[in-house]
Short mmCIF file of C-alpha atoms and ligand atoms in Angstrom, two decimals:
data_model
loop_
_atom_site.label_atom_id
_atom_site.label_comp_id
_atom_site.label_asym_id
_atom_site.label_seq_id
_atom_site.Cartn_x
_atom_site.Cartn_y
_atom_site.Cartn_z
CA MET A 1 68.29 -63.05 -5.60
CA ASN A 2 64.97 -63.70 -4.33
CA LEU A 3 64.18 -67.40 -3.96
CA ALA A 4 61.26 -68.74 -1.99
CA ARG A 5 62.07 -69.88 1.36
CA GLU A 6 61.34 -73.46 0.62
CA ILE A 7 64.09 -73.32 -1.76
CA ARG A 8 66.61 -71.64 0.38
CA TYR A 9 65.85 -73.64 3.47
CA LYS A 10 65.54 -77.19 1.66
CA PRO A 11 67.87 -79.64 3.67
CA TYR A 12 71.30 -80.27 1.69
CA LYS A 13 70.20 -84.17 1.59
CA GLU A 14 67.21 -83.34 -0.49
CA TRP A 15 69.39 -81.57 -3.44
CA LYS A 16 70.70 -83.71 -6.09
CA GLN A 17 74.52 -84.00 -7.16
CA THR A 18 73.22 -82.87 -10.61
CA ASP A 19 72.04 -79.57 -9.06
CA ILE A 20 75.44 -78.73 -7.98
CA ALA A 21 76.75 -79.88 -11.35
CA GLN A 22 74.53 -77.58 -13.08
CA ILE A 23 75.25 -74.53 -10.83
CA LYS A 24 79.11 -75.22 -11.33
CA GLU A 25 78.52 -75.36 -15.25
CA ASN A 26 76.60 -71.95 -15.27
CA MET A 27 79.50 -70.55 -12.96
CA ALA A 28 82.12 -71.76 -15.29
CA THR A 29 80.89 -69.43 -18.03
CA SER A 30 81.26 -66.29 -15.98
CA PRO A 31 83.66 -63.66 -17.19
CA TRP A 32 84.42 -62.33 -13.61
CA HIS A 33 86.05 -65.06 -11.67
CA ALA A 34 88.68 -63.66 -9.40
CA HIS A 35 92.28 -65.15 -9.87
CA PHE A 36 94.02 -64.55 -6.42
CA HIS A 37 90.78 -63.74 -4.20
CA ILE A 38 88.88 -66.27 -2.55
CA GLU A 39 85.34 -67.12 -4.10
CA PRO A 40 82.46 -69.53 -3.27
CA GLN A 41 82.83 -73.11 -4.89
CA THR A 42 79.24 -72.66 -5.51
CA GLY A 43 76.44 -70.49 -4.29
CA LEU A 44 76.83 -67.42 -2.06
CA LEU A 45 79.58 -66.22 -0.11
CA ASN A 46 79.23 -63.83 2.83
CA ASP A 47 81.00 -63.23 6.09
CA PRO A 48 84.54 -64.62 6.69
CA ASN A 49 84.49 -66.99 9.85
CA GLY A 50 86.75 -68.93 12.27
CA PHE A 51 90.26 -66.86 11.19
CA SER A 52 92.56 -68.26 13.26
CA TYR A 53 96.08 -69.89 13.82
CA PHE A 54 96.00 -73.75 14.32
CA ASN A 55 98.38 -76.78 13.87
CA GLY A 56 100.85 -74.62 12.02
CA GLN A 57 98.59 -72.88 9.45
CA TYR A 58 96.06 -70.16 9.25
CA HIS A 59 92.59 -71.20 9.05
CA LEU A 60 89.61 -69.46 7.54
CA PHE A 61 86.06 -70.30 6.71
CA TYR A 62 83.50 -68.52 4.73
CA GLN A 63 79.73 -68.46 5.05
CA ASN A 64 77.97 -70.06 2.37
CA TRP A 65 74.58 -71.14 0.79
CA PRO A 66 75.86 -73.67 -1.97
CA TYR A 67 72.78 -73.95 -4.11
CA GLY A 68 72.33 -70.28 -5.52
CA PRO A 69 73.20 -66.65 -5.17
CA ALA A 70 70.84 -65.85 -2.23
CA HIS A 71 71.00 -65.99 1.66
CA GLY A 72 69.74 -69.54 2.17
CA LEU A 73 70.70 -72.49 4.61
CA LYS A 74 74.04 -71.48 5.70
CA GLN A 75 77.03 -73.57 6.47
CA TRP A 76 81.06 -72.70 7.07
CA VAL A 77 83.43 -73.81 4.35
CA HIS A 78 87.12 -74.51 5.40
CA LEU A 79 90.12 -73.41 3.93
CA VAL A 80 93.66 -73.45 4.92
CA SER A 81 96.96 -71.40 4.10
CA ASP A 82 100.60 -71.37 4.95
CA ASP A 83 101.28 -67.69 3.57
CA LEU A 84 97.77 -65.96 3.87
CA VAL A 85 97.85 -65.58 0.06
CA HIS A 86 97.21 -69.00 -1.40
CA PHE A 87 94.31 -70.64 0.28
CA LYS A 88 93.12 -74.04 -0.17
CA GLU A 89 89.62 -75.55 0.20
CA THR A 90 89.92 -78.60 2.62
CA GLY A 91 86.37 -80.18 1.91
CA ILE A 92 85.73 -79.68 5.64
CA LYS A 93 82.25 -77.87 6.49
CA LEU A 94 80.57 -76.92 9.49
CA LEU A 95 77.11 -77.94 8.35
CA PRO A 96 73.62 -77.06 9.69
CA ASP A 97 72.79 -80.42 10.67
CA HIS A 98 72.10 -80.17 14.29
CA THR A 99 68.81 -79.20 16.29
CA HIS A 100 70.80 -76.30 17.56
CA ASP A 101 71.91 -74.76 14.02
CA SER A 102 68.96 -76.54 12.03
CA HIS A 103 68.28 -73.10 9.97
CA GLY A 104 72.09 -72.14 9.51
CA ALA A 105 75.40 -72.18 11.06
CA TYR A 106 75.64 -68.45 11.31
CA SER A 107 79.04 -66.55 11.73
CA GLY A 108 81.55 -66.86 14.61
CA SER A 109 85.13 -67.27 15.49
CA ALA A 110 87.71 -69.85 16.18
CA TYR A 111 90.27 -70.46 18.51
CA ALA A 112 92.95 -72.85 19.33
CA PHE A 113 93.24 -75.02 22.24
CA ASN A 114 96.13 -77.35 22.57
CA ASP A 115 95.47 -79.84 19.69
CA LYS A 116 91.94 -78.71 18.82
CA LEU A 117 90.32 -75.78 17.19
CA PHE A 118 87.29 -74.54 18.84
CA LEU A 119 84.57 -73.18 16.66
CA PHE A 120 82.21 -70.56 18.43
CA TYR A 121 79.30 -69.67 16.36
CA THR A 122 75.47 -68.80 16.21
CA GLY A 123 73.10 -71.37 15.70
CA ASN A 124 70.29 -70.09 13.70
CA VAL A 125 66.95 -71.92 14.84
CA ARG A 126 63.38 -71.11 13.46
CA ASP A 127 60.22 -72.88 14.89
CA GLN A 128 56.98 -73.87 13.19
CA GLU A 129 55.96 -70.08 13.19
CA TRP A 130 59.13 -69.23 11.60
CA VAL A 131 60.38 -67.39 14.95
CA ARG A 132 63.87 -67.26 15.35
CA HIS A 133 65.74 -68.48 18.27
CA PRO A 134 69.37 -67.50 18.06
CA LEU A 135 71.63 -69.73 20.06
CA GLN A 136 75.38 -69.37 20.39
CA VAL A 137 76.85 -72.71 20.21
CA GLY A 138 80.25 -74.49 19.72
CA ALA A 139 82.04 -77.31 17.99
CA TRP A 140 85.56 -78.81 18.26
CA MET A 141 87.63 -79.60 15.04
CA ASP A 142 90.65 -81.82 15.48
CA LYS A 143 93.99 -81.94 13.32
CA GLU A 144 92.26 -84.36 10.89
CA GLY A 145 89.36 -81.81 10.42
CA HIS A 146 86.64 -84.19 12.18
CA ILE A 147 84.16 -81.80 13.74
CA GLU A 148 82.33 -82.54 17.06
CA LYS A 149 79.41 -80.24 18.16
CA CYS A 150 79.02 -79.36 21.94
CA LYS A 151 75.94 -80.89 22.98
CA GLN A 152 74.62 -78.11 25.05
CA VAL A 153 74.01 -74.41 24.12
CA LEU A 154 76.84 -72.30 25.34
CA ILE A 155 74.90 -68.87 25.44
CA PRO A 156 71.11 -68.92 25.36
CA LYS A 157 69.32 -65.68 24.24
CA PRO A 158 69.19 -63.13 26.99
CA ARG A 159 65.74 -61.69 28.05
CA ASP A 160 66.50 -58.06 27.07
CA VAL A 161 67.48 -58.72 23.37
CA THR A 162 65.13 -59.59 20.35
CA GLU A 163 65.89 -62.70 17.94
CA HIS A 164 68.87 -60.52 16.76
CA PHE A 165 71.62 -61.83 18.62
CA ARG A 166 74.67 -63.35 16.93
CA ASP A 167 78.27 -63.56 15.78
CA PRO A 168 80.21 -64.62 18.86
CA GLN A 169 84.04 -63.51 18.65
CA LEU A 170 85.96 -65.41 21.19
CA PHE A 171 89.33 -63.51 22.27
CA ASN A 172 92.09 -63.93 24.64
CA TYR A 173 92.97 -60.73 26.99
CA GLN A 174 95.67 -61.08 29.49
CA GLY A 175 95.36 -64.82 29.65
CA GLN A 176 91.41 -64.84 30.19
CA LEU A 177 88.88 -65.72 27.64
CA TYR A 178 86.16 -63.30 26.62
CA ALA A 179 83.47 -63.13 23.94
CA LEU A 180 81.48 -60.45 22.22
CA VAL A 181 78.11 -61.04 20.92
CA GLY A 182 76.23 -58.75 18.51
CA ALA A 183 72.47 -58.02 19.63
CA GLN A 184 69.56 -55.70 19.26
CA ASP A 185 68.08 -54.77 22.71
CA LEU A 186 64.18 -54.44 23.26
CA GLN A 187 64.31 -50.86 22.10
CA GLU A 188 65.56 -51.94 18.99
CA LYS A 189 69.18 -50.35 19.37
CA GLY A 190 72.42 -51.99 18.79
CA LYS A 191 74.34 -53.77 21.57
CA ILE A 192 77.38 -55.69 22.19
CA LYS A 193 77.21 -58.23 24.81
CA LEU A 194 80.51 -59.04 26.67
CA TYR A 195 80.95 -62.69 28.18
CA LYS A 196 83.73 -64.34 30.22
CA ALA A 197 84.93 -67.92 30.43
CA PRO A 198 86.27 -67.89 34.18
CA HIS A 199 87.51 -71.36 34.09
CA LYS A 200 89.15 -71.03 30.47
CA ASN A 201 86.79 -73.38 29.23
CA PRO A 202 85.32 -72.24 25.99
CA GLU A 203 82.06 -74.25 26.95
CA LYS A 204 81.29 -72.36 30.10
CA TRP A 205 80.55 -68.58 29.83
CA VAL A 206 79.03 -66.09 32.50
CA PHE A 207 77.64 -62.60 31.32
CA LEU A 208 79.88 -59.78 32.30
CA ALA A 209 78.06 -56.60 30.70
CA ASP A 210 76.53 -54.69 27.94
CA LEU A 211 79.71 -53.49 26.36
CA ASP A 212 80.53 -49.55 27.09
CA PHE A 213 82.24 -48.42 24.24
CA GLU A 214 81.60 -44.69 24.39
CA HIS A 215 79.15 -44.76 21.45
CA PRO A 216 75.59 -43.62 21.76
CA ALA A 217 73.72 -46.35 19.96
CA SER A 218 71.72 -44.94 16.96
CA GLU A 219 71.82 -48.16 14.99
CA TYR A 220 69.21 -50.76 15.38
CA MET A 221 71.80 -53.88 15.40
CA ILE A 222 75.33 -54.30 15.54
CA GLU A 223 76.64 -57.56 13.69
CA CYS A 224 80.04 -58.92 13.57
CA PRO A 225 81.95 -57.28 16.55
CA ASN A 226 85.65 -57.79 16.97
CA LEU A 227 88.15 -56.63 19.41
CA VAL A 228 91.65 -57.00 18.67
CA PHE A 229 95.00 -55.40 20.46
CA ILE A 230 97.44 -53.50 18.25
CA ASP A 231 100.38 -52.55 20.36
CA LYS A 232 98.26 -52.89 23.54
CA LYS A 233 95.61 -50.56 21.93
CA PRO A 234 92.13 -52.18 21.83
CA VAL A 235 90.50 -51.90 18.36
CA LEU A 236 87.06 -52.28 17.97
CA ILE A 237 85.70 -53.06 14.40
CA TYR A 238 81.81 -53.81 13.97
CA CYS A 239 79.08 -53.24 11.72
CA PRO A 240 75.96 -51.22 13.03
CA GLN A 241 73.01 -51.84 10.74
CA GLY A 242 71.07 -48.39 10.37
CA LEU A 243 73.83 -46.10 12.08
CA SER A 244 72.45 -42.27 11.93
CA LYS A 245 74.67 -40.44 9.40
CA ASP A 246 74.86 -37.72 11.61
CA GLN A 247 77.27 -39.87 13.77
CA LEU A 248 79.07 -40.98 10.82
CA ALA A 249 78.96 -40.14 6.94
CA TYR A 250 78.57 -43.56 4.85
CA ASP A 251 76.90 -44.47 1.64
CA ASN A 252 76.75 -48.26 1.43
CA ILE A 253 73.74 -49.88 2.77
CA TYR A 254 75.44 -50.59 6.10
CA PRO A 255 78.84 -49.45 7.08
CA ASN A 256 81.54 -51.51 8.49
CA VAL A 257 83.35 -49.28 11.18
CA TYR A 258 86.20 -49.01 14.09
CA GLN A 259 87.03 -47.03 17.22
CA VAL A 260 90.71 -47.18 18.56
CA PHE A 261 90.89 -46.99 22.28
CA GLN A 262 93.22 -46.27 25.07
CA SER A 263 92.44 -49.11 27.52
CA PHE A 264 89.81 -52.02 28.04
CA ASP A 265 88.69 -52.82 31.45
CA PRO A 266 86.63 -56.08 30.94
CA GLU A 267 85.68 -56.42 34.58
CA LYS A 268 83.80 -53.10 34.23
CA GLY A 269 82.72 -54.09 30.58
CA LYS A 270 84.58 -50.80 29.43
CA LEU A 271 86.51 -49.66 26.39
CA ILE A 272 87.82 -46.46 27.51
CA GLY A 273 89.22 -43.43 25.57
CA SER A 274 87.63 -43.79 22.15
CA SER A 275 88.90 -42.32 18.96
CA PRO A 276 86.05 -40.91 16.71
CA ILE A 277 84.23 -43.66 14.94
CA GLN A 278 85.37 -44.15 11.46
CA ASN A 279 84.73 -46.11 8.16
CA LEU A 280 86.83 -49.17 8.26
CA ASP A 281 86.60 -48.79 4.27
CA TYR A 282 85.66 -46.05 1.81
CA GLY A 283 84.63 -48.54 -1.36
CA PHE A 284 81.57 -49.61 -2.57
CA GLU A 285 81.34 -52.78 -0.43
CA ALA A 286 83.37 -54.32 2.32
CA TYR A 287 81.40 -55.77 5.31
CA ALA A 288 81.60 -58.23 8.06
CA THR A 289 85.34 -57.74 8.65
CA GLN A 290 87.03 -60.41 10.76
CA ALA A 291 90.17 -59.59 12.61
CA PHE A 292 92.31 -61.78 15.30
CA ASN A 293 95.69 -61.54 17.02
CA THR A 294 97.71 -64.34 15.83
CA PRO A 295 99.76 -66.30 18.48
CA LYS A 296 102.67 -63.87 17.65
CA GLY A 297 100.60 -60.85 18.24
CA ASP A 298 100.20 -59.70 14.92
CA SER A 299 96.62 -58.54 13.94
CA LEU A 300 94.98 -59.78 10.69
CA ALA A 301 91.94 -58.76 9.10
CA VAL A 302 89.65 -60.24 6.11
CA SER A 303 86.44 -58.87 4.73
CA TRP A 304 83.71 -59.89 2.91
CA ILE A 305 83.75 -58.08 -0.53
CA GLY A 306 79.93 -57.69 -0.76
CA LEU A 307 76.91 -56.37 0.98
CA PRO A 308 73.76 -57.84 2.59
CA ASP A 309 70.58 -57.16 0.58
CA ILE A 310 72.17 -56.23 -2.60
CA PRO A 311 71.79 -58.27 -5.87
CA TYR A 312 74.91 -58.63 -7.70
CA PRO A 313 75.65 -59.17 -11.59
CA THR A 314 77.10 -62.59 -10.93
CA ASP A 315 73.76 -63.89 -9.77
CA HIS A 316 72.96 -64.50 -13.27
CA PHE A 317 75.89 -67.08 -13.29
CA ASP A 318 74.72 -68.75 -9.82
CA TYR A 319 76.91 -67.16 -7.64
CA GLN A 320 78.01 -64.21 -5.47
CA GLY A 321 80.55 -62.84 -3.01
CA ALA A 322 84.39 -62.97 -2.53
CA LEU A 323 86.73 -62.33 0.37
CA SER A 324 89.30 -59.46 0.40
CA LEU A 325 93.11 -60.00 0.67
CA VAL A 326 94.19 -60.56 4.04
CA LYS A 327 95.16 -57.20 5.71
CA LYS A 328 97.63 -56.74 8.55
CA LEU A 329 96.36 -54.06 11.02
CA THR A 330 98.70 -51.48 12.80
CA VAL A 331 97.88 -48.15 14.66
CA LYS A 332 99.40 -44.75 14.07
CA ASP A 333 98.20 -41.66 15.70
CA LYS A 334 94.82 -43.18 16.90
CA GLN A 335 94.02 -44.40 13.15
CA LEU A 336 93.97 -47.80 11.95
CA TYR A 337 96.06 -48.90 8.80
CA GLN A 338 95.15 -51.96 7.03
CA TYR A 339 97.56 -53.17 4.30
CA PRO A 340 97.95 -56.59 2.47
CA VAL A 341 100.18 -59.32 4.36
CA GLU A 342 103.92 -58.98 3.05
CA SER A 343 103.78 -62.53 1.32
CA LEU A 344 101.39 -60.92 -1.27
CA LYS A 345 104.31 -59.58 -2.95
CA ASN A 346 105.32 -62.82 -4.03
CA LEU A 347 102.44 -62.82 -6.56
CA ARG A 348 104.33 -59.75 -8.29
CA GLY A 349 105.50 -60.54 -11.94
CA GLN A 350 108.39 -58.15 -13.17
CA ALA A 351 108.16 -54.33 -12.34
CA GLU A 352 106.93 -52.50 -15.44
CA ALA A 353 106.86 -48.64 -15.61
CA PHE A 354 103.30 -47.52 -15.18
CA LYS A 355 101.58 -46.08 -18.17
CA THR A 356 98.47 -45.79 -20.46
CA ARG A 357 97.56 -49.53 -21.78
CA THR A 358 94.93 -50.19 -23.90
CA LYS A 359 94.65 -53.77 -22.82
CA SER A 360 95.67 -55.55 -19.25
CA SER A 361 95.30 -59.12 -17.86
CA ASN A 362 92.84 -57.11 -15.54
CA SER A 363 94.99 -59.06 -12.86
CA TYR A 364 97.64 -56.72 -11.51
CA GLU A 365 98.84 -54.53 -8.88
CA LEU A 366 99.90 -50.81 -9.63
CA GLU A 367 102.12 -49.09 -7.19
CA LEU A 368 101.74 -45.46 -7.89
CA VAL A 369 102.90 -41.88 -6.47
CA VAL A 370 100.60 -39.04 -7.35
CA SER A 371 102.05 -35.97 -7.13
CA GLY A 372 100.63 -33.41 -4.81
CA LYS A 373 100.46 -30.50 -7.22
CA GLU A 374 97.56 -31.14 -9.34
CA LYS A 375 94.67 -33.42 -10.00
CA ALA A 376 95.08 -36.75 -10.95
CA ASP A 377 92.74 -39.17 -12.89
CA ILE A 378 93.28 -43.04 -13.70
CA ILE A 379 90.88 -45.07 -15.23
CA LEU A 380 90.73 -49.01 -14.76
CA PHE A 381 89.04 -51.38 -16.90
CA ALA A 382 89.02 -48.77 -19.40
CA ASN A 383 87.46 -49.14 -22.97
CA ASN A 384 88.06 -47.21 -26.14
CA GLN A 385 86.22 -44.43 -25.12
CA HIS A 386 88.18 -43.83 -21.85
CA LYS A 387 85.45 -44.85 -19.68
CA GLY A 388 85.57 -47.10 -16.70
CA PHE A 389 86.35 -47.53 -13.06
CA GLN A 390 87.64 -43.75 -12.29
CA ILE A 391 89.91 -42.96 -9.37
CA SER A 392 90.44 -39.24 -9.01
CA ILE A 393 92.72 -37.40 -6.48
CA ASP A 394 92.44 -33.97 -5.57
CA SER A 395 95.34 -33.28 -3.28
CA GLN A 396 94.39 -29.51 -2.66
CA ALA A 397 91.04 -30.45 -1.91
CA GLY A 398 92.50 -33.63 0.02
CA LEU A 399 89.93 -35.91 -1.67
CA LEU A 400 90.01 -38.84 -3.32
CA THR A 401 86.89 -40.26 -5.24
CA ILE A 402 86.00 -43.42 -7.10
CA ASP A 403 83.36 -43.52 -9.70
CA ARG A 404 81.87 -46.65 -11.19
CA GLY A 405 78.83 -45.04 -13.21
CA ALA A 406 80.40 -44.38 -16.43
CA SER A 407 80.57 -48.31 -17.49
CA GLY A 408 80.36 -51.84 -16.36
CA ILE A 409 77.17 -53.29 -15.33
CA GLN A 410 75.54 -51.10 -13.14
CA TYR A 411 73.86 -52.43 -10.00
CA ALA A 412 73.30 -51.18 -6.49
CA SER A 413 72.59 -47.57 -8.09
CA GLN A 414 70.32 -46.46 -5.62
CA TYR A 415 73.24 -46.16 -3.36
CA GLU A 416 75.12 -43.76 -5.89
CA THR A 417 77.83 -44.57 -8.20
CA LYS A 418 80.73 -42.60 -6.13
CA ARG A 419 82.48 -42.74 -3.16
CA THR A 420 84.93 -40.36 -1.54
CA CYS A 421 87.26 -40.11 1.28
CA GLN A 422 89.65 -37.37 2.73
CA ILE A 423 93.44 -37.82 2.05
CA PRO A 424 96.21 -35.61 3.13
CA ASN A 425 96.85 -32.36 1.07
CA GLU A 426 100.21 -33.88 -0.39
CA SER A 427 101.66 -36.51 -2.62
CA VAL A 428 99.90 -39.79 -1.80
CA THR A 429 101.03 -43.43 -2.56
CA LEU A 430 98.35 -45.88 -4.11
CA ASN A 431 98.65 -49.65 -4.16
CA ILE A 432 95.91 -50.76 -6.20
CA TYR A 433 95.03 -54.57 -6.89
CA VAL A 434 92.73 -55.49 -9.87
CA ASP A 435 91.68 -58.88 -9.71
CA GLN A 436 88.88 -59.39 -12.78
CA SER A 437 85.86 -57.52 -11.25
CA ILE A 438 87.62 -56.66 -7.85
CA VAL A 439 89.40 -53.36 -6.82
CA GLU A 440 91.35 -53.02 -3.60
CA ILE A 441 92.80 -49.56 -3.26
CA PHE A 442 95.17 -48.84 -0.37
CA VAL A 443 96.14 -45.26 0.36
CA ASN A 444 99.40 -44.19 1.98
CA LYS A 445 100.22 -47.83 2.74
CA GLY A 446 96.73 -48.67 4.34
CA GLN A 447 95.67 -45.14 5.86
CA LYS A 448 92.30 -45.43 3.83
CA VAL A 449 91.07 -48.47 2.07
CA LEU A 450 88.53 -48.38 -0.60
CA THR A 451 87.44 -52.18 -1.62
CA SER A 452 84.91 -52.75 -4.82
CA ARG A 453 83.58 -54.90 -7.33
CA PHE A 454 83.25 -53.55 -10.79
CA PHE A 455 81.84 -55.78 -13.63
CA PRO A 456 83.41 -54.75 -16.87
CA GLN A 457 81.67 -55.92 -20.33
CA ASN A 458 83.20 -57.23 -23.64
CA GLY A 459 86.82 -57.29 -21.95
CA GLU A 460 87.13 -53.93 -21.00
CA SER A 461 90.65 -54.02 -19.58
CA GLY A 462 92.55 -50.58 -20.35
CA ILE A 463 94.24 -48.47 -17.91
CA ASP A 464 94.11 -44.99 -18.50
CA LEU A 465 96.01 -42.07 -17.00
CA VAL A 466 93.88 -39.12 -17.94
CA SER A 467 95.60 -36.33 -16.14
CA GLY A 468 97.86 -35.73 -13.63
CA GLN A 469 101.79 -36.51 -12.52
CA VAL A 470 101.52 -40.30 -11.48
CA SER A 471 104.40 -42.54 -11.74
CA GLY A 472 105.13 -46.04 -10.34
CA TYR A 473 105.21 -49.56 -11.33
CA TYR A 474 102.74 -52.04 -12.84
CA TYR A 475 102.97 -55.74 -11.84
CA GLU A 476 101.37 -58.58 -13.41
CA MET A 477 99.92 -60.99 -10.63
CA ARG A 478 101.21 -64.63 -11.09
CA TYR A 479 98.79 -67.02 -9.05
C1 LIG B 501 76.59 -60.60 8.40
C2 LIG B 501 75.45 -61.53 8.88
C3 LIG B 501 75.69 -62.03 10.32
C4 LIG B 501 75.12 -63.34 10.34
C5 LIG B 501 75.48 -64.06 8.98
C6 LIG B 501 74.40 -64.97 8.18
O1 LIG B 501 76.60 -60.57 7.08
O2 LIG B 501 74.08 -61.20 8.77
O3 LIG B 501 75.06 -61.40 11.24
O4 LIG B 501 75.66 -64.33 11.25
O5 LIG B 501 75.68 -62.91 8.18
O6 LIG B 501 74.85 -65.38 7.02
#
C-alpha cells in the first residue's frame, strides 16, 4: 500500500492505542488468516530475523511495521518455540528507538553467548535530506528479554559501497566468528562483505574481504546473505535483486537463490567449488530466507512468504505477510533439500484416503504419490466450476506447473500467473500444506519447494483430482 512517508515514519509514541485497536478490528474480519503459520499481530510482516537457539528454546523475530500494510518504520517482534511448530509472541520488541536505528531496526541475525543473545542488525538512519546512512549495530538480550543496545556502531559503512549495506549474518566457523553483510558497490553491483571478530567479541569486527563466491555479479544489490554448513558443505543463500535472467531463470520480482560449495577459506575470503546457482523456491513468493546452524549442527531455515514492492489482497484488512514453516536443510548430490521439521507431523489429524472433495477446511496436508506414467492435475481451493490453484505434473516432460490465474483474487499479475520447475521423469511424492491462503509444496521430500499465497473467494475450498493417477492421504491439521 502506498502511504505517505510522514505516516510510515511517524514515531511509535505518536500513535494512539485506538489506532492499533482499529487495525486489529479490521484485521479480524479477514477470511484469510493462517492457522498454523506466523502472521503479524498488526500491520506488515517481512523478513525473518534473529533465528537462533538460546536458553533452551528457539528464538525467532520478524520485521514489522505495526501500523498498516506498508514498509514503514521497522521493528523486530520476538517469538519463542520449543518444537519449531508452535510459536508464541513474547511481547518483546527490538524498537527503532536509538539514534543508530532511528529509521528502522532492519534485518539481521542472533547468536547466543553464555547467558545472553546477541542481536546483530542494520540500523537504518536517514538525515534531514532523507539520505540513508546504514549502520551495522548490535544489542544484547538477556534471559528475561531485556534488550540493551551497544553504544557504538559495530561496522560503519565502507567507502566502496552505496547506501545499500545491510542484513548482517553472524556465524561460527571452526570456532571463529564471522559475519556476512549484503551490499551494493559503487558500480551498482551486488556484493557480500565478509568480516571477522578476531577476539570472539561480537562488538569488534575487522574487514576480511569481498566474498568471492564464484558468482559474476549481474544483480544490483544482494540482500539477506546467509552461510550455513551442512555435512561440512558451505551453502550460501541470498537475494540478488536484479539478477540477470541469463544467469538464472526466475519469474518473481526478486529471486531467492542458493549455491552449494566444496569448501570455505575465510582468510582468503573464498567459497570454493560452487554448484550452479539455483532457485531456492519455485513458488510465487518466498524471500529473505534466514538459515542458521543449531548448536547440534542441524541447519534450519524460514522464509518470508511475501515479496518486496507487491501489494497484497490482505492490505484491505490492514495487514500483510506470513512466515513459512520451519524447514530443515540437507544436501544430496550438491542439491539443497528443504523439508518441514519432523515435529510438524504432530499437527496431523487422522489419515484419510486422498479423494476429490467439494469442501475442506483449507487447513490440511496432502501426502501424495503421483504415478510417473501420465499427466496429473490437482486443484486446491476448487470452486464448483473446478477452478482454483492448479498443480499439474507432467512426468514425461519432467515438469511441475502451478497456476493461480483461474480463480481467487488476482494480484501481482504482471509477473504472470504460472510457475514451473523441473522434476525427475518418474513418479514423484508431494507434500502439500494448505493454510487458508498459503500453499507450500514439497516435491520429493524437499528436492523442489514451491511457496505461494492464494486468496480464495466465497469459501472456495474443494480439492479436485482432475486427471491422473494420484494416491495418498489427506490430514486435517490440528493446531
Ligand atoms: C529484505 C529487506 C532487507 C532489509 C529489510 C527491511 O526484504 O529489504 O534487506 O533489511 O527488508 O525491512
